[in-house]
Amino acid sequence: MSPSGAVLLGDSVACDAFDESRPLRVVTHAHADHLVGLKSSLRSCSKVLMTAATRDLAEVMNGPLALRDDPVETVEYGEAVEYGDERVTLVKADHILGAAQVLVEDASDNRVAYTGDFRIDGTPPVLDCDVLVVEATYGSPSCRRSFELDVEELLVSMVEKKLKDGTVYVFGFHGKLQEVMQILHSADVSVPFVMPERVFGVSKVCERHGMRLGCLTLSTEKEGRELLDGNLPCVAFYHMNSRQSVGLNGSRLCVSGWEFHSPCRQIGDKEHLIALSDHSDFNGLIEYVRRSKPKQVVTDNYRMSHGETLAREISRRLGIPAVAMPRKHGV
Ligand SMILES: [Zn+2]
């Protein structure tokens, strides 16, 4: 792994950040910390690989980006791309729409894999490989969700209860917000879903790629404005960054994975935190490595994470050599 956060696989591939020595760039998903140096990659790489859903989401979430032409190539899950004597395959990861794991195989059948961000429950298959690079967001033993309660059911019942008092504001990151819409829609919560332009754009991409999200309304249009101004029953979806400035007097729900003790906790006068995560917790990360049976593990120590701790725990619990990369200064 490079100091700038590129996950280097085989001889030709750099994932999730630009590396000038690698002709192939893979974008595992559209979250900003995985699009590092994308403009440089677009200028100098032979190919920039991603799923079509990731391309569409990246354009809306981080645009304007020129992702329609060369060197961008969209690939399906399971479709192999040959480069020199290496073969690169994107495999589905359960994280946000379009997210992928990456497998690189060479002519001698060496297999190197990178999980990207993932949630283990919905991520079949676990990649069998010789060297595994694993994300480490919840890589500390303190990051274990011990509760058995169904978080999705709880989310639905909280929203239904709060709707009796009018508008319910939901704060979360792109991708997660749309997952909440999908959960509410499939549970027949049929009030309008109101949202600002960027959240609306991301939601429309999700719909184009097969997610069913319900009745979407822009907060800037007349109907949306009236619903919010009148505190009428609707669910308003805003990015986590707007949490300090929007819906301050309304009923509020934050969806976040950074909660390990309770599936739902009151954090303000009319505000609750719901522990809905799109990452594996510590147990899920260990379980992935155990099933993947690699000879060597590298933990991602670049993105906000517990890379060092996870590497130590993998060595100790599974007896597999593991290192955190890149090394942080002074460590
Ligand atoms: Zn992510």
mmCIF file with all atom_site columns, C-alpha atoms in Angstrom, residues 47-169:
data_model
loop_
_atom_site.group_PDB
_atom_site.id
_atom_site.type_symbol
_atom_site.label_atom_id
_atom_site.label_alt_id
_atom_site.label_comp_id
_atom_site.label_asym_id
_atom_site.label_entity_id
_atom_site.label_seq_id
_atom_site.pdbx_PDB_ins_code
_atom_site.Cartn_x
_atom_site.Cartn_y
_atom_site.Cartn_z
_atom_site.occupancy
_atom_site.B_iso_or_equiv
_atom_site.pdbx_formal_charge
_atom_site.auth_seq_id
_atom_site.auth_comp_id
_atom_site.auth_asym_id
_atom_site.auth_atom_id
_atom_site.pdbx_PDB_model_num
ATOM 1   C CA . LYS A 1 47  ? -7.563  2.084   -17.894 1.00 0.00 ? 47  LYS A CA 1
ATOM 2   C CA . VAL A 1 48  ? -9.712  3.244   -14.986 1.00 0.00 ? 48  VAL A CA 1
ATOM 3   C CA . LEU A 1 49  ? -12.061 0.415   -13.991 1.00 0.00 ? 49  LEU A CA 1
ATOM 4   C CA . MET A 1 50  ? -15.276 0.652   -11.980 1.00 0.00 ? 50  MET A CA 1
ATOM 5   C CA . THR A 1 51  ? -18.845 -0.625  -12.093 1.00 0.00 ? 51  THR A CA 1
ATOM 6   C CA . ALA A 1 52  ? -21.401 1.458   -14.016 1.00 0.00 ? 52  ALA A CA 1
ATOM 7   C CA . ALA A 1 53  ? -23.233 2.198   -10.752 1.00 0.00 ? 53  ALA A CA 1
ATOM 8   C CA . THR A 1 54  ? -20.021 3.506   -9.165  1.00 0.00 ? 54  THR A CA 1
ATOM 9   C CA . ARG A 1 55  ? -19.401 5.733   -12.185 1.00 0.00 ? 55  ARG A CA 1
ATOM 10  C CA . ASP A 1 56  ? -22.932 7.158   -12.034 1.00 0.00 ? 56  ASP A CA 1
ATOM 11  C CA . LEU A 1 57  ? -22.762 7.721   -8.271  1.00 0.00 ? 57  LEU A CA 1
ATOM 12  C CA . ALA A 1 58  ? -19.290 9.285   -8.420  1.00 0.00 ? 58  ALA A CA 1
ATOM 13  C CA . GLU A 1 59  ? -20.512 11.778  -11.015 1.00 0.00 ? 59  GLU A CA 1
ATOM 14  C CA . VAL A 1 60  ? -23.382 12.921  -8.809  1.00 0.00 ? 60  VAL A CA 1
ATOM 15  C CA . MET A 1 61  ? -21.571 12.791  -5.465  1.00 0.00 ? 61  MET A CA 1
ATOM 16  C CA . ASN A 1 62  ? -18.243 14.253  -6.513  1.00 0.00 ? 62  ASN A CA 1
ATOM 17  C CA . GLY A 1 63  ? -18.782 15.766  -9.951  1.00 0.00 ? 63  GLY A CA 1
ATOM 18  C CA . PRO A 1 64  ? -18.002 17.243  -12.323 1.00 0.00 ? 64  PRO A CA 1
ATOM 19  C CA . LEU A 1 65  ? -15.800 14.318  -13.385 1.00 0.00 ? 65  LEU A CA 1
ATOM 20  C CA . ALA A 1 66  ? -15.249 13.136  -16.940 1.00 0.00 ? 66  ALA A CA 1
ATOM 21  C CA . LEU A 1 67  ? -16.115 9.475   -16.464 1.00 0.00 ? 67  LEU A CA 1
ATOM 22  C CA . ARG A 1 68  ? -17.907 8.752   -19.759 1.00 0.00 ? 68  ARG A CA 1
ATOM 23  C CA . ASP A 1 69  ? -14.882 8.315   -22.042 1.00 0.00 ? 69  ASP A CA 1
ATOM 24  C CA . ASP A 1 70  ? -11.447 6.710   -22.159 1.00 0.00 ? 70  ASP A CA 1
ATOM 25  C CA . PRO A 1 71  ? -9.694  5.671   -20.037 1.00 0.00 ? 71  PRO A CA 1
ATOM 26  C CA . VAL A 1 72  ? -12.795 4.797   -17.968 1.00 0.00 ? 72  VAL A CA 1
ATOM 27  C CA . GLU A 1 73  ? -14.099 1.296   -18.585 1.00 0.00 ? 73  GLU A CA 1
ATOM 28  C CA . THR A 1 74  ? -17.161 0.070   -16.719 1.00 0.00 ? 74  THR A CA 1
ATOM 29  C CA . VAL A 1 75  ? -17.166 -3.617  -15.829 1.00 0.00 ? 75  VAL A CA 1
ATOM 30  C CA . GLU A 1 76  ? -19.751 -6.048  -14.531 1.00 0.00 ? 76  GLU A CA 1
ATOM 31  C CA . TYR A 1 77  ? -19.226 -8.045  -11.375 1.00 0.00 ? 77  TYR A CA 1
ATOM 32  C CA . GLY A 1 78  ? -17.321 -11.210 -12.277 1.00 0.00 ? 78  GLY A CA 1
ATOM 33  C CA . GLU A 1 79  ? -16.122 -9.902  -15.660 1.00 0.00 ? 79  GLU A CA 1
ATOM 34  C CA . ALA A 1 80  ? -12.336 -10.345 -15.955 1.00 0.00 ? 80  ALA A CA 1
ATOM 35  C CA . VAL A 1 81  ? -10.133 -7.664  -17.548 1.00 0.00 ? 81  VAL A CA 1
ATOM 36  C CA . GLU A 1 82  ? -6.765  -8.881  -18.885 1.00 0.00 ? 82  GLU A CA 1
ATOM 37  C CA . TYR A 1 83  ? -3.736  -6.621  -18.673 1.00 0.00 ? 83  TYR A CA 1
ATOM 38  C CA . GLY A 1 84  ? -0.288  -8.019  -19.548 1.00 0.00 ? 84  GLY A CA 1
ATOM 39  C CA . ASP A 1 85  ? -0.212  -11.391 -17.872 1.00 0.00 ? 85  ASP A CA 1
ATOM 40  C CA . GLU A 1 86  ? -2.567  -10.282 -15.120 1.00 0.00 ? 86  GLU A CA 1
ATOM 41  C CA . ARG A 1 87  ? -6.297  -10.621 -14.841 1.00 0.00 ? 87  ARG A CA 1
ATOM 42  C CA . VAL A 1 88  ? -8.422  -8.200  -12.768 1.00 0.00 ? 88  VAL A CA 1
ATOM 43  C CA . THR A 1 89  ? -11.925 -9.072  -11.583 1.00 0.00 ? 89  THR A CA 1
ATOM 44  C CA . LEU A 1 90  ? -14.395 -6.942  -9.611  1.00 0.00 ? 90  LEU A CA 1
ATOM 45  C CA . VAL A 1 91  ? -16.573 -8.964  -7.255  1.00 0.00 ? 91  VAL A CA 1
ATOM 46  C CA . LYS A 1 92  ? -19.665 -7.627  -5.475  1.00 0.00 ? 92  LYS A CA 1
ATOM 47  C CA . ALA A 1 93  ? -19.226 -6.117  -2.018  1.00 0.00 ? 93  ALA A CA 1
ATOM 48  C CA . ASP A 1 94  ? -22.169 -5.295  0.245   1.00 0.00 ? 94  ASP A CA 1
ATOM 49  C CA . HIS A 1 95  ? -21.493 -1.638  1.103   1.00 0.00 ? 95  HIS A CA 1
ATOM 50  C CA . ILE A 1 96  ? -23.113 1.000   -1.108  1.00 0.00 ? 96  ILE A CA 1
ATOM 51  C CA . LEU A 1 97  ? -24.597 0.538   -4.569  1.00 0.00 ? 97  LEU A CA 1
ATOM 52  C CA . GLY A 1 98  ? -21.919 -0.521  -7.072  1.00 0.00 ? 98  GLY A CA 1
ATOM 53  C CA . ALA A 1 99  ? -19.261 -1.405  -4.466  1.00 0.00 ? 99  ALA A CA 1
ATOM 54  C CA . ALA A 1 100 ? -16.710 -4.053  -5.399  1.00 0.00 ? 100 ALA A CA 1
ATOM 55  C CA . GLN A 1 101 ? -13.914 -6.194  -4.053  1.00 0.00 ? 101 GLN A CA 1
ATOM 56  C CA . VAL A 1 102 ? -10.924 -6.623  -6.355  1.00 0.00 ? 102 VAL A CA 1
ATOM 57  C CA . LEU A 1 103 ? -9.094  -9.824  -7.292  1.00 0.00 ? 103 LEU A CA 1
ATOM 58  C CA . VAL A 1 104 ? -5.836  -9.831  -9.291  1.00 0.00 ? 104 VAL A CA 1
ATOM 59  C CA . GLU A 1 105 ? -4.449  -13.138 -10.596 1.00 0.00 ? 105 GLU A CA 1
ATOM 60  C CA . ASP A 1 106 ? -1.168  -13.554 -12.490 1.00 0.00 ? 106 ASP A CA 1
ATOM 61  C CA . ALA A 1 107 ? 0.077   -16.204 -14.931 1.00 0.00 ? 107 ALA A CA 1
ATOM 62  C CA . SER A 1 108 ? 1.515   -18.284 -12.061 1.00 0.00 ? 108 SER A CA 1
ATOM 63  C CA . ASP A 1 109 ? -1.902  -18.285 -10.407 1.00 0.00 ? 109 ASP A CA 1
ATOM 64  C CA . ASN A 1 110 ? -0.905  -15.994 -7.546  1.00 0.00 ? 110 ASN A CA 1
ATOM 65  C CA . ARG A 1 111 ? -4.046  -14.407 -6.158  1.00 0.00 ? 111 ARG A CA 1
ATOM 66  C CA . VAL A 1 112 ? -4.028  -11.005 -4.489  1.00 0.00 ? 112 VAL A CA 1
ATOM 67  C CA . ALA A 1 113 ? -7.286  -9.468  -3.269  1.00 0.00 ? 113 ALA A CA 1
ATOM 68  C CA . TYR A 1 114 ? -8.611  -6.264  -1.718  1.00 0.00 ? 114 TYR A CA 1
ATOM 69  C CA . THR A 1 115 ? -11.938 -6.222  0.101   1.00 0.00 ? 115 THR A CA 1
ATOM 70  C CA . GLY A 1 116 ? -12.715 -2.505  -0.377  1.00 0.00 ? 116 GLY A CA 1
ATOM 71  C CA . ASP A 1 117 ? -15.313 -1.414  2.173   1.00 0.00 ? 117 ASP A CA 1
ATOM 72  C CA . PHE A 1 118 ? -17.772 -4.189  2.954   1.00 0.00 ? 118 PHE A CA 1
ATOM 73  C CA . ARG A 1 119 ? -20.353 -5.652  5.287   1.00 0.00 ? 119 ARG A CA 1
ATOM 74  C CA . ILE A 1 120 ? -19.817 -9.372  5.645   1.00 0.00 ? 120 ILE A CA 1
ATOM 75  C CA . ASP A 1 121 ? -23.465 -10.500 5.832   1.00 0.00 ? 121 ASP A CA 1
ATOM 76  C CA . GLY A 1 122 ? -24.236 -9.607  2.212   1.00 0.00 ? 122 GLY A CA 1
ATOM 77  C CA . THR A 1 123 ? -20.775 -10.137 0.716   1.00 0.00 ? 123 THR A CA 1
ATOM 78  C CA . PRO A 1 124 ? -20.631 -13.504 -0.907  1.00 0.00 ? 124 PRO A CA 1
ATOM 79  C CA . PRO A 1 125 ? -18.251 -14.690 -2.030  1.00 0.00 ? 125 PRO A CA 1
ATOM 80  C CA . VAL A 1 126 ? -15.389 -14.137 0.333   1.00 0.00 ? 126 VAL A CA 1
ATOM 81  C CA . LEU A 1 127 ? -12.330 -14.079 -1.945  1.00 0.00 ? 127 LEU A CA 1
ATOM 82  C CA . ASP A 1 128 ? -9.921  -16.972 -1.639  1.00 0.00 ? 128 ASP A CA 1
ATOM 83  C CA . CYS A 1 129 ? -6.412  -15.569 -2.023  1.00 0.00 ? 129 CYS A CA 1
ATOM 84  C CA . ASP A 1 130 ? -2.720  -15.690 -1.158  1.00 0.00 ? 130 ASP A CA 1
ATOM 85  C CA . VAL A 1 131 ? -2.417  -12.065 -0.067  1.00 0.00 ? 131 VAL A CA 1
ATOM 86  C CA . LEU A 1 132 ? -5.403  -10.127 1.250   1.00 0.00 ? 132 LEU A CA 1
ATOM 87  C CA . VAL A 1 133 ? -5.718  -6.390  1.782   1.00 0.00 ? 133 VAL A CA 1
ATOM 88  C CA . VAL A 1 134 ? -8.582  -5.741  4.181   1.00 0.00 ? 134 VAL A CA 1
ATOM 89  C CA . GLU A 1 135 ? -10.333 -2.532  5.217   1.00 0.00 ? 135 GLU A CA 1
ATOM 90  C CA . ALA A 1 136 ? -10.032 -1.701  8.922   1.00 0.00 ? 136 ALA A CA 1
ATOM 91  C CA . THR A 1 137 ? -12.745 0.852   9.729   1.00 0.00 ? 137 THR A CA 1
ATOM 92  C CA . TYR A 1 138 ? -13.979 -1.127  12.737  1.00 0.00 ? 138 TYR A CA 1
ATOM 93  C CA . GLY A 1 139 ? -10.722 -3.022  13.232  1.00 0.00 ? 139 GLY A CA 1
ATOM 94  C CA . SER A 1 140 ? -10.555 -2.746  17.010  1.00 0.00 ? 140 SER A CA 1
ATOM 95  C CA . PRO A 1 141 ? -12.114 -5.305  19.398  1.00 0.00 ? 141 PRO A CA 1
ATOM 96  C CA . SER A 1 142 ? -14.001 -2.359  20.949  1.00 0.00 ? 142 SER A CA 1
ATOM 97  C CA . CYS A 1 143 ? -15.958 -2.082  17.684  1.00 0.00 ? 143 CYS A CA 1
ATOM 98  C CA . ARG A 1 144 ? -18.282 -5.041  18.123  1.00 0.00 ? 144 ARG A CA 1
ATOM 99  C CA . ARG A 1 145 ? -22.024 -4.820  17.766  1.00 0.00 ? 145 ARG A CA 1
ATOM 100 C CA . SER A 1 146 ? -23.257 -7.256  20.341  1.00 0.00 ? 146 SER A CA 1
ATOM 101 C CA . PHE A 1 147 ? -26.978 -6.518  20.025  1.00 0.00 ? 147 PHE A CA 1
ATOM 102 C CA . GLU A 1 148 ? -29.258 -9.052  18.432  1.00 0.00 ? 148 GLU A CA 1
ATOM 103 C CA . LEU A 1 149 ? -32.197 -6.732  17.801  1.00 0.00 ? 149 LEU A CA 1
ATOM 104 C CA . ASP A 1 150 ? -33.124 -6.168  14.188  1.00 0.00 ? 150 ASP A CA 1
ATOM 105 C CA . VAL A 1 151 ? -31.898 -2.629  13.494  1.00 0.00 ? 151 VAL A CA 1
ATOM 106 C CA . GLU A 1 152 ? -34.011 -2.277  10.348  1.00 0.00 ? 152 GLU A CA 1
ATOM 107 C CA . GLU A 1 153 ? -37.244 -3.098  12.190  1.00 0.00 ? 153 GLU A CA 1
ATOM 108 C CA . LEU A 1 154 ? -36.298 -0.670  14.904  1.00 0.00 ? 154 LEU A CA 1
ATOM 109 C CA . LEU A 1 155 ? -35.611 2.056   12.353  1.00 0.00 ? 155 LEU A CA 1
ATOM 110 C CA . VAL A 1 156 ? -39.043 1.572   10.787  1.00 0.00 ? 156 VAL A CA 1
ATOM 111 C CA . SER A 1 157 ? -40.847 1.680   14.118  1.00 0.00 ? 157 SER A CA 1
ATOM 112 C CA . MET A 1 158 ? -38.919 4.805   15.222  1.00 0.00 ? 158 MET A CA 1
ATOM 113 C CA . VAL A 1 159 ? -39.827 6.610   11.999  1.00 0.00 ? 159 VAL A CA 1
ATOM 114 C CA . GLU A 1 160 ? -43.477 5.561   12.260  1.00 0.00 ? 160 GLU A CA 1
ATOM 115 C CA . LYS A 1 161 ? -43.650 6.764   15.868  1.00 0.00 ? 161 LYS A CA 1
ATOM 116 C CA . LYS A 1 162 ? -41.970 10.099  15.131  1.00 0.00 ? 162 LYS A CA 1
ATOM 117 C CA . LEU A 1 163 ? -44.134 10.746  12.059  1.00 0.00 ? 163 LEU A CA 1
ATOM 118 C CA . LYS A 1 164 ? -47.097 11.279  14.418  1.00 0.00 ? 164 LYS A CA 1
ATOM 119 C CA . ASP A 1 165 ? -45.408 14.574  15.444  1.00 0.00 ? 165 ASP A CA 1
ATOM 120 C CA . GLY A 1 166 ? -44.747 15.689  11.856  1.00 0.00 ? 166 GLY A CA 1
ATOM 121 C CA . THR A 1 167 ? -41.599 15.687  9.731   1.00 0.00 ? 167 THR A CA 1
ATOM 122 C CA . VAL A 1 168 ? -38.835 13.210  10.625  1.00 0.00 ? 168 VAL A CA 1
ATOM 123 C CA . TYR A 1 169 ? -35.295 14.283  9.645   1.00 0.00 ? 169 TYR A CA 1
#
